[in-house]
Amino acid sequence: MRRGKVSLVGAGPGDPGLLTVKAARLVARAEVLIYDYLAAEPIVALAPPHCQRIYVGKKAGQHTLPQQEIDALLVRLGREGRRVVRLKGGDPFVFGRGGEEAEALAAAGVAFEIVPGITSAIAAPAYAGIPVTHREHNAQFVVCTGHEDPGKLASTIDWAKLADPHRTIVMLMAMGNLREIAGCLMAEGLPAQTPVAVVREGTKPDQRTATGTLATIADVVEREGLAAPAVVVIGSVVALRERIRWFDCGALAGKGVLITRPPEDAGEMSERLYELGARPISAPLIAIEPPHDISAARTAVEHAGAYQWIVFTSRNGVRAFFEHAAALGRDARVLGGVKIAAIGSVTAQTLRAHGLRADFVPDDYVAEAVADGLLERTSAGERVLLYRAAGARDVLPERLRANGRICEVVAAYRTRALGDPALREKLARADVLTFASSSTVRAFVAALDGDLSPSRGKTVACIGPITAQTAREAGLHVDVVAEVHTADGLIDALEATALT
Ligand code: SAH
């Protein structure tokens, strides 16, 4: 039997970008994933579809599975020869009970490894603009648990020693005892005006930071209703936040952004939104599917060499082309010397990934301008293949034909509108709605049965003028139209717009 291995993996504090390369690799090939409430959803989503996911809970006071049972589960799965990833928030050994799990595995003779993670003790302050050390402030920082009530007689924490103004104190799990802790540190001589910050859900789109002093922080936290999970930072470095705050002050920070594109295209948008502190909300409203007439799509690929030009209007067209070619047992060579036009930089990029350089990438993606560019490069009687979505606009072929080109339009793929039963609930959480194509707009309207009231008051952002026009015609109020018609361009345009 193949020997199993249990990987105790630090998942970092929440931002999926803070996952280590090794952790991402292990999660992506896990057979069993064991995680708790600190594991961010986008990280759990990296596990392959067939991976067994086991939630073991663990929130202060409401353990779903007791620690001994988690240990026993790891041992059992390891012995079964499975590839087990035990995902832990932050670093597995920083108040993560990873030590106990490793002991249990070692005692049982099950192979294991430890993959350190970025601990919230450092990352949450960093995302709040607080460096845990700074030459002008201190030369030490201490990470400790605030789980213990300092009033408890047999405290293992030496509070008198901790109360040193020349160090930063970072406390995890301290929310339950914050008032007692602050009182105790003041009683031990730490000045009442020592700055304190509480960073909740650090590095995540819901990150919130409250600041005060030892004397005031418990009241501030109560007033603002901040609860666990939060990191408490005590020391003069907290004041630096005023100058170097960066994550939670951008135009998109904390904003819920609805992504309506198909899942295969949504990933890059979510990643970028995360980096900007926004909360991506995935609501794929269209799916890209093979066309009704597959044989026409394939015949065009097989006879691509008979055209002088082939025009790809989206990356989906490029992907479809190569899928149809592969189904025929063919590859890029079917194109021979055919010249290629690619509408949009992403389309050109997708071609490059297949080793093809587009001969013509129009600056303007609007059909009229593309037709003019193609007319300049072709002469009457030449054959042009338009390999694109079923049901797309006819401006381009009409213009080419009116000028004597032989233009054939082939449906390479089609977009199918998807319903989303959770759409209304997702809309309630969204501040911004994004549309990357007219088909997503139509699918959105259909998913709401034409009742657009849940979208009122939200910022509507479209990838380009045609999508914007479709949105306006559907009755949406369009606030942002990207100048560069790519997902990145859309996010740039949103960032540049001061959202209210
Ligand atoms: N191993 C984890 C800590 C686990 S103990 C690590 O290295 O980060 C759980 C405590 O960690 C929480 O009570 C909270 O104090 C802190 N914590 C974990 N993730 C956090 C986050 N994203 N923001 C703020 N605090 C967090």
Coordinates of C-alpha atoms in Angstrom, one line a residue, residues 1-453:
M1 CA 0.0 0.0 0.0
R2 CA 1.2 3.5 -0.8
R3 CA 2.3 5.3 2.3
G4 CA 0.2 8.3 3.2
K5 CA 1.5 11.6 4.4
V6 CA 0.0 14.2 6.5
S7 CA 1.0 17.8 5.8
L8 CA 0.4 20.3 8.6
V9 CA 0.1 23.4 6.4
G10 CA -0.1 27.0 7.5
A11 CA -2.7 28.8 5.4
G12 CA -1.6 32.3 6.3
P13 CA -4.0 34.9 7.7
G14 CA -6.7 34.9 5.0
D15 CA -5.5 36.7 1.9
P16 CA -5.0 33.9 -0.5
G17 CA -2.0 35.7 -1.9
L18 CA -0.3 35.1 1.4
L19 CA -0.4 31.3 1.0
T20 CA 3.1 29.9 0.4
V21 CA 3.9 28.3 -3.0
K22 CA 4.4 25.0 -1.2
A23 CA 1.1 25.2 0.6
A24 CA -0.8 26.0 -2.7
R25 CA 0.9 23.1 -4.4
L26 CA -0.1 20.7 -1.5
V27 CA -3.7 21.9 -1.3
A28 CA -4.1 21.6 -5.1
R29 CA -3.2 17.9 -4.9
A30 CA -4.7 17.0 -1.6
E31 CA -6.9 13.9 -1.3
V32 CA -8.3 14.9 2.0
L33 CA -8.4 18.5 3.3
I34 CA -9.1 19.1 7.0
Y35 CA -9.7 22.7 7.9
D36 CA -11.3 24.9 10.5
Y37 CA -13.0 28.3 10.7
L38 CA -9.9 30.3 10.2
A39 CA -9.2 28.8 6.7
A40 CA -10.3 31.4 4.1
E41 CA -12.9 30.1 1.6
P42 CA -10.8 30.9 -1.5
I43 CA -8.0 28.8 -0.1
V44 CA -10.3 25.8 0.6
A45 CA -11.5 26.3 -3.0
L46 CA -8.0 25.5 -4.3
A47 CA -8.5 21.8 -3.4
P48 CA -9.3 19.6 -6.4
P49 CA -13.0 18.7 -6.9
H50 CA -12.6 15.1 -5.9
C51 CA -10.8 16.0 -2.7
Q52 CA -12.7 15.1 0.5
R53 CA -13.2 18.2 2.7
I54 CA -13.6 17.7 6.4
Y55 CA -14.5 20.7 8.5
V56 CA -13.4 20.4 12.1
G57 CA -14.7 23.7 13.3
K58 CA -12.9 25.4 16.2
K59 CA -14.2 28.8 17.2
A60 CA -13.6 29.9 20.7
G61 CA -16.0 28.0 22.9
Q62 CA -17.6 25.9 20.1
H63 CA -15.2 23.2 19.1
T64 CA -16.8 21.0 16.5
L65 CA -14.4 18.2 17.0
P66 CA -12.2 17.9 20.2
Q67 CA -8.5 18.1 19.6
Q68 CA -7.9 14.4 20.5
E69 CA -10.4 13.4 17.8
I70 CA -8.7 15.6 15.3
D71 CA -5.4 13.9 16.2
A72 CA -6.9 10.5 15.8
L73 CA -8.5 11.4 12.5
L74 CA -5.2 12.6 11.1
V75 CA -3.5 9.4 12.3
R76 CA -6.3 7.2 10.8
L77 CA -6.3 9.0 7.4
G78 CA -2.5 9.0 7.3
R79 CA -2.5 5.2 7.9
E80 CA -5.0 4.7 5.1
G81 CA -2.4 6.0 2.8
R82 CA -4.2 9.2 1.9
R83 CA -2.5 12.5 0.9
V84 CA -3.8 14.6 3.8
V85 CA -3.5 18.3 4.2
R86 CA -4.3 19.7 7.6
L87 CA -4.8 23.3 6.9
K88 CA -4.3 25.7 9.8
G89 CA -4.9 29.5 9.9
G90 CA -1.6 31.5 10.0
D91 CA 1.3 29.3 11.1
P92 CA 0.6 25.8 12.4
F93 CA 2.9 26.2 15.4
V94 CA 1.8 29.7 16.5
F95 CA -1.1 28.9 18.9
G96 CA -2.3 26.4 16.3
R97 CA -1.9 23.2 18.2
G98 CA 0.2 21.9 15.3
G99 CA 2.7 20.7 17.8
E100 CA 0.2 18.3 19.4
E101 CA -0.9 17.0 16.0
A102 CA 2.7 16.4 15.0
E103 CA 3.3 14.6 18.3
A104 CA 0.4 12.3 17.7
L105 CA 1.5 11.6 14.1
A106 CA 5.1 10.9 15.2
A107 CA 3.9 8.6 18.0
A108 CA 1.8 6.7 15.5
G109 CA 4.6 6.4 13.0
V110 CA 2.7 8.3 10.3
A111 CA 4.8 10.3 7.9
F112 CA 4.2 14.0 8.2
E113 CA 5.6 17.4 7.2
I114 CA 5.3 20.9 8.5
V115 CA 4.7 23.8 6.1
P116 CA 5.0 27.1 8.0
G117 CA 2.6 29.9 7.2
I118 CA 2.5 33.6 7.6
T119 CA 1.1 34.2 11.1
S120 CA -1.6 36.6 11.7
A121 CA 0.5 38.0 14.6
I122 CA 2.6 39.8 12.0
A123 CA 0.4 39.9 9.0
A124 CA -2.7 41.5 10.6
P125 CA -0.7 44.4 12.0
A126 CA 1.2 44.7 8.7
Y127 CA -2.1 45.0 6.7
A128 CA -3.2 47.6 9.2
G129 CA -0.1 49.6 8.6
I130 CA 1.6 48.7 11.9
P131 CA 5.2 47.4 11.8
V132 CA 5.8 45.1 14.8
T133 CA 9.3 46.4 15.1
H134 CA 10.8 49.8 14.1
R135 CA 14.3 51.0 14.9
E136 CA 13.0 54.2 16.4
H137 CA 10.5 52.4 18.7
N138 CA 11.7 49.0 19.9
A139 CA 14.0 46.1 19.5
Q140 CA 11.6 43.3 20.5
F141 CA 8.2 42.1 20.0
V142 CA 6.4 39.4 22.0
V143 CA 3.6 37.2 20.7
C144 CA 1.4 35.8 23.4
T145 CA -2.1 34.5 24.0
G146 CA -4.7 36.6 25.7
H147 CA -6.9 33.6 26.2
E148 CA -5.8 33.5 29.8
D149 CA -7.6 35.8 32.2
P150 CA -4.7 37.7 33.9
G151 CA -6.8 37.7 37.1
K152 CA -6.4 34.0 37.2
L153 CA -4.1 32.9 40.0
A154 CA -1.9 30.4 38.2
S155 CA -1.3 32.5 35.1
T156 CA 1.6 31.3 33.0
I157 CA 2.1 34.8 31.6
D158 CA 4.4 37.0 33.6
W159 CA 2.4 40.3 33.2
A160 CA 4.9 42.4 35.1
K161 CA 7.7 41.4 32.6
L162 CA 5.3 41.9 29.7
A163 CA 4.6 45.5 30.8
D164 CA 7.7 47.0 29.1
P165 CA 7.2 50.1 27.0
H166 CA 10.3 49.1 24.9
R167 CA 8.6 46.2 23.2
T168 CA 5.6 45.6 21.1
I169 CA 3.1 43.1 22.5
V170 CA 1.0 41.2 20.0
M171 CA -1.8 39.2 21.5
L172 CA -3.9 36.6 19.9
M173 CA -7.2 35.3 21.3
A174 CA -7.4 38.4 23.6
M175 CA -10.8 39.7 22.7
G176 CA -12.6 38.0 25.6
N177 CA -10.3 39.4 28.2
L178 CA -9.3 42.7 26.7
R179 CA -10.5 44.9 29.5
E180 CA -8.8 42.8 32.2
I181 CA -5.6 42.6 30.1
A182 CA -5.4 46.3 29.6
G183 CA -6.1 46.9 33.3
C184 CA -3.5 44.5 34.3
L185 CA -0.8 45.9 32.1
M186 CA -1.5 49.4 33.4
A187 CA -1.4 48.1 37.0
E188 CA 2.0 46.6 36.2
G189 CA 3.2 50.1 35.1
L190 CA 2.6 50.3 31.3
P191 CA 1.5 53.9 30.7
A192 CA -2.3 54.3 30.2
Q193 CA -1.7 56.3 27.0
T194 CA 0.2 53.5 25.3
P195 CA -1.3 53.1 21.8
V196 CA -3.3 49.9 21.2
A197 CA -4.8 48.6 17.9
V198 CA -7.2 45.8 17.4
V199 CA -7.2 44.3 13.9
R200 CA -10.1 42.0 13.2
E201 CA -10.1 39.7 10.2
G202 CA -6.7 40.9 9.2
T203 CA -5.7 40.7 5.5
K204 CA -9.3 39.9 4.5
P205 CA -11.7 42.1 2.8
D206 CA -13.6 42.5 6.0
Q207 CA -10.5 43.7 7.9
R208 CA -11.4 46.3 10.5
T209 CA -9.0 48.2 12.8
A210 CA -9.8 50.1 15.9
T211 CA -7.2 52.1 17.7
G212 CA -7.1 53.6 21.2
T213 CA -4.9 53.5 24.2
L214 CA -4.6 51.0 27.0
A215 CA -7.1 53.1 28.9
T216 CA -9.7 53.4 26.2
I217 CA -9.3 50.3 23.9
A218 CA -11.9 48.1 25.7
D219 CA -14.5 50.8 25.3
V220 CA -13.6 51.5 21.7
V221 CA -13.9 47.8 20.8
E222 CA -17.2 47.6 22.6
R223 CA -18.6 50.7 20.9
E224 CA -17.5 49.5 17.4
G225 CA -18.6 46.0 18.0
L226 CA -15.3 44.3 17.1
A227 CA -15.1 40.6 17.9
A228 CA -12.7 37.7 17.3
P229 CA -10.7 36.8 15.4
A230 CA -8.6 39.8 16.1
V231 CA -5.0 40.6 16.9
V232 CA -4.3 43.1 19.6
V233 CA -1.1 45.2 19.2
I234 CA 0.2 47.2 22.1
G235 CA 3.1 49.7 21.8
S236 CA 4.2 52.9 20.3
V237 CA 4.5 51.4 16.8
V238 CA 0.7 51.5 16.6
A239 CA 0.9 55.2 16.0
L240 CA 2.8 54.6 12.7
R241 CA -0.5 53.5 11.2
E242 CA -1.4 57.1 10.7
R243 CA 1.4 57.4 8.2
I244 CA 1.7 54.0 6.6
R245 CA -1.9 52.8 6.5
W246 CA -2.3 51.3 3.0
F247 CA -4.6 48.3 2.7
D248 CA -7.9 49.5 4.1
C249 CA -8.0 53.0 2.6
G250 CA -8.2 52.4 -1.2
A251 CA -11.3 53.2 -3.2
L252 CA -12.3 49.5 -3.3
A253 CA -11.4 48.6 0.3
G254 CA -14.2 46.6 2.0
K255 CA -16.4 46.9 -1.1
G256 CA -18.4 43.9 -2.2
V257 CA -17.9 43.4 -6.0
L258 CA -20.1 41.0 -7.9
I259 CA -18.4 39.1 -10.7
T260 CA -20.8 37.8 -13.3
R261 CA -18.3 36.2 -15.7
P262 CA -17.9 32.5 -16.0
P263 CA -15.8 30.9 -13.3
E264 CA -12.9 30.2 -15.6
D265 CA -12.5 33.9 -16.2
A266 CA -13.5 35.1 -12.7
G267 CA -10.3 33.9 -10.9
E268 CA -8.0 36.7 -12.1
M269 CA -10.5 39.3 -11.3
S270 CA -11.0 38.0 -7.8
E271 CA -7.3 37.9 -7.2
R272 CA -6.8 41.5 -8.2
L273 CA -9.9 42.6 -6.2
Y274 CA -8.5 40.8 -3.1
E275 CA -5.2 42.7 -3.5
L276 CA -7.2 45.9 -3.4
G277 CA -9.0 45.0 -0.2
A278 CA -12.3 44.4 -2.0
R279 CA -14.7 41.5 -1.4
P280 CA -15.2 39.5 -4.6
I281 CA -18.6 37.9 -4.8
S282 CA -18.7 35.3 -7.5
A283 CA -22.0 34.9 -9.3
P284 CA -21.3 33.3 -12.7
L285 CA -24.3 34.1 -14.8
I286 CA -23.1 32.6 -18.1
A287 CA -21.4 29.4 -19.1
I288 CA -19.3 28.9 -22.2
E289 CA -20.5 25.9 -24.1
P290 CA -19.9 24.2 -27.4
P291 CA -22.1 25.6 -30.2
H292 CA -25.3 23.8 -31.3
D293 CA -23.6 22.9 -34.6
I294 CA -20.3 21.4 -33.6
S295 CA -19.6 20.1 -37.1
A296 CA -19.6 23.6 -38.6
A297 CA -17.2 24.7 -35.9
R298 CA -14.9 21.7 -36.6
T299 CA -15.2 21.9 -40.4
A300 CA -14.0 25.6 -40.2
V301 CA -11.0 24.5 -38.2
E302 CA -10.2 21.7 -40.6
H303 CA -10.4 24.0 -43.6
A304 CA -8.9 27.0 -41.9
G305 CA -6.1 27.0 -44.4
A306 CA -8.6 28.0 -47.2
Y307 CA -9.0 31.5 -45.7
Q308 CA -6.6 34.5 -46.0
W309 CA -7.6 35.8 -42.6
I310 CA -9.2 34.4 -39.4
V311 CA -10.6 36.8 -36.8
F312 CA -10.8 35.8 -33.2
T313 CA -13.1 38.2 -31.2
S314 CA -12.5 36.8 -27.8
R315 CA -10.3 34.4 -25.9
N316 CA -13.2 31.9 -25.8
G317 CA -13.0 31.7 -29.6
V318 CA -9.3 30.9 -29.4
R319 CA -9.9 28.3 -26.7
A320 CA -12.7 26.8 -28.7
F321 CA -10.6 26.7 -31.9
F322 CA -7.9 24.6 -30.2
E323 CA -10.4 22.4 -28.5
H324 CA -12.1 21.7 -31.8
A325 CA -8.7 21.1 -33.4
A326 CA -7.7 18.7 -30.6
A327 CA -11.0 16.8 -31.1
L328 CA -10.0 16.4 -34.7
G329 CA -6.5 15.2 -33.7
R330 CA -5.1 18.4 -35.2
D331 CA -3.1 21.3 -33.9
A332 CA -2.1 24.9 -34.7
R333 CA -0.6 23.8 -38.0
V334 CA -4.1 23.8 -39.5
L335 CA -3.7 27.6 -39.7
G336 CA -0.6 27.4 -42.0
G337 CA 0.0 30.8 -43.4
V338 CA -3.5 32.2 -42.5
K339 CA -3.2 35.7 -41.1
I340 CA -4.8 36.3 -37.7
A341 CA -6.7 39.2 -36.3
A342 CA -7.2 39.3 -32.5
I343 CA -9.7 41.6 -31.0
G344 CA -8.5 42.6 -27.5
S345 CA -5.2 42.2 -25.8
V346 CA -6.5 39.2 -23.9
T347 CA -7.4 37.4 -27.1
A348 CA -3.9 38.1 -28.5
Q349 CA -2.4 36.9 -25.3
T350 CA -4.3 33.6 -25.4
L351 CA -3.1 33.1 -29.0
R352 CA 0.5 33.7 -27.8
A353 CA 0.0 31.0 -25.3
H354 CA -0.6 28.7 -28.3
G355 CA 2.6 30.0 -30.0
L356 CA 0.7 32.3 -32.4
R357 CA 1.3 35.9 -32.9
A358 CA -1.6 38.0 -34.2
D359 CA -1.0 40.0 -37.3
F360 CA -3.5 42.6 -36.5
V361 CA -4.7 43.6 -33.0
P362 CA -6.9 46.7 -33.4
D363 CA -6.6 49.4 -30.8
D364 CA -10.3 49.9 -30.8
Y365 CA -12.5 46.8 -30.2
V366 CA -15.7 48.3 -31.6
A367 CA -16.8 46.3 -34.7
E368 CA -16.8 49.3 -37.0
A369 CA -13.2 50.2 -36.3
V370 CA -12.1 46.5 -36.6
A371 CA -13.8 46.3 -40.0
D372 CA -11.9 49.4 -41.2
G373 CA -8.6 47.9 -40.0
L374 CA -9.4 44.6 -41.8
L375 CA -10.4 46.3 -45.0
E376 CA -7.1 48.1 -45.1
R377 CA -5.3 44.8 -44.8
T378 CA -7.3 42.7 -47.3
S379 CA -8.6 43.1 -50.8
A380 CA -11.9 42.3 -52.5
G381 CA -12.4 38.6 -53.1
E382 CA -10.3 37.5 -50.1
R383 CA -11.8 35.1 -47.7
V384 CA -12.2 36.0 -44.0
L385 CA -13.3 33.6 -41.3
L386 CA -15.0 35.0 -38.3
Y387 CA -14.6 32.5 -35.5
R388 CA -16.8 33.8 -32.7
A389 CA -19.7 33.4 -30.3
A390 CA -23.1 32.3 -31.6
G391 CA -25.5 35.1 -31.9
A392 CA -22.9 37.9 -31.9
R393 CA -23.5 41.3 -33.6
D394 CA -23.4 41.3 -37.4
V395 CA -21.8 44.7 -38.0
L396 CA -18.4 43.3 -38.8
P397 CA -19.3 40.7 -41.4
E398 CA -21.8 43.0 -43.1
R399 CA -19.2 45.7 -43.5
L400 CA -16.7 43.3 -44.8
R401 CA -19.2 41.8 -47.3
A402 CA -20.3 45.2 -48.4
N403 CA -16.7 45.8 -49.5
G404 CA -16.4 42.7 -51.5
R405 CA -14.7 40.4 -48.9
I406 CA -16.0 36.8 -48.7
C407 CA -16.8 36.6 -45.0
E408 CA -17.8 33.4 -43.3
V409 CA -19.2 33.5 -39.8
V410 CA -18.9 30.4 -37.7
A411 CA -20.2 29.9 -34.2
A412 CA -17.2 28.5 -32.3
Y413 CA -19.0 28.5 -28.9
R414 CA -22.1 29.8 -27.3
T415 CA -22.8 31.4 -24.0
R416 CA -25.6 30.0 -22.0
A417 CA -27.4 32.1 -19.3
L418 CA -27.2 30.5 -15.9
G419 CA -29.6 31.1 -13.1
D420 CA -28.3 31.7 -9.6
P421 CA -30.8 31.1 -6.8
A422 CA -28.5 33.0 -4.4
L423 CA -28.3 36.1 -6.7
R424 CA -30.5 38.3 -4.6
E425 CA -28.7 37.5 -1.4
K426 CA -25.4 38.1 -3.2
L427 CA -26.7 41.4 -4.5
A428 CA -27.6 42.5 -1.0
R429 CA -23.9 42.1 -0.1
A430 CA -22.6 43.8 -3.2
D431 CA -21.7 47.5 -3.6
V432 CA -20.5 47.1 -7.2
L433 CA -21.8 45.0 -10.1
T434 CA -19.5 44.2 -12.9
F435 CA -20.4 43.2 -16.4
A436 CA -17.7 42.0 -18.8
S437 CA -20.0 41.3 -21.8
S438 CA -23.5 42.0 -23.1
S439 CA -24.4 38.3 -22.5
T440 CA -23.8 38.7 -18.7
V441 CA -26.1 41.7 -18.7
R442 CA -28.9 39.8 -20.4
A443 CA -28.3 36.8 -18.1
F444 CA -28.5 39.2 -15.1
V445 CA -31.8 40.6 -16.1
A446 CA -33.1 37.2 -16.8
A447 CA -31.9 35.8 -13.5
L448 CA -33.9 38.6 -11.7
D449 CA -37.0 38.0 -13.9
G450 CA -36.6 41.6 -15.1
D451 CA -37.0 43.1 -11.7
L452 CA -33.9 45.2 -11.3
S453 CA -34.8 46.8 -8.0

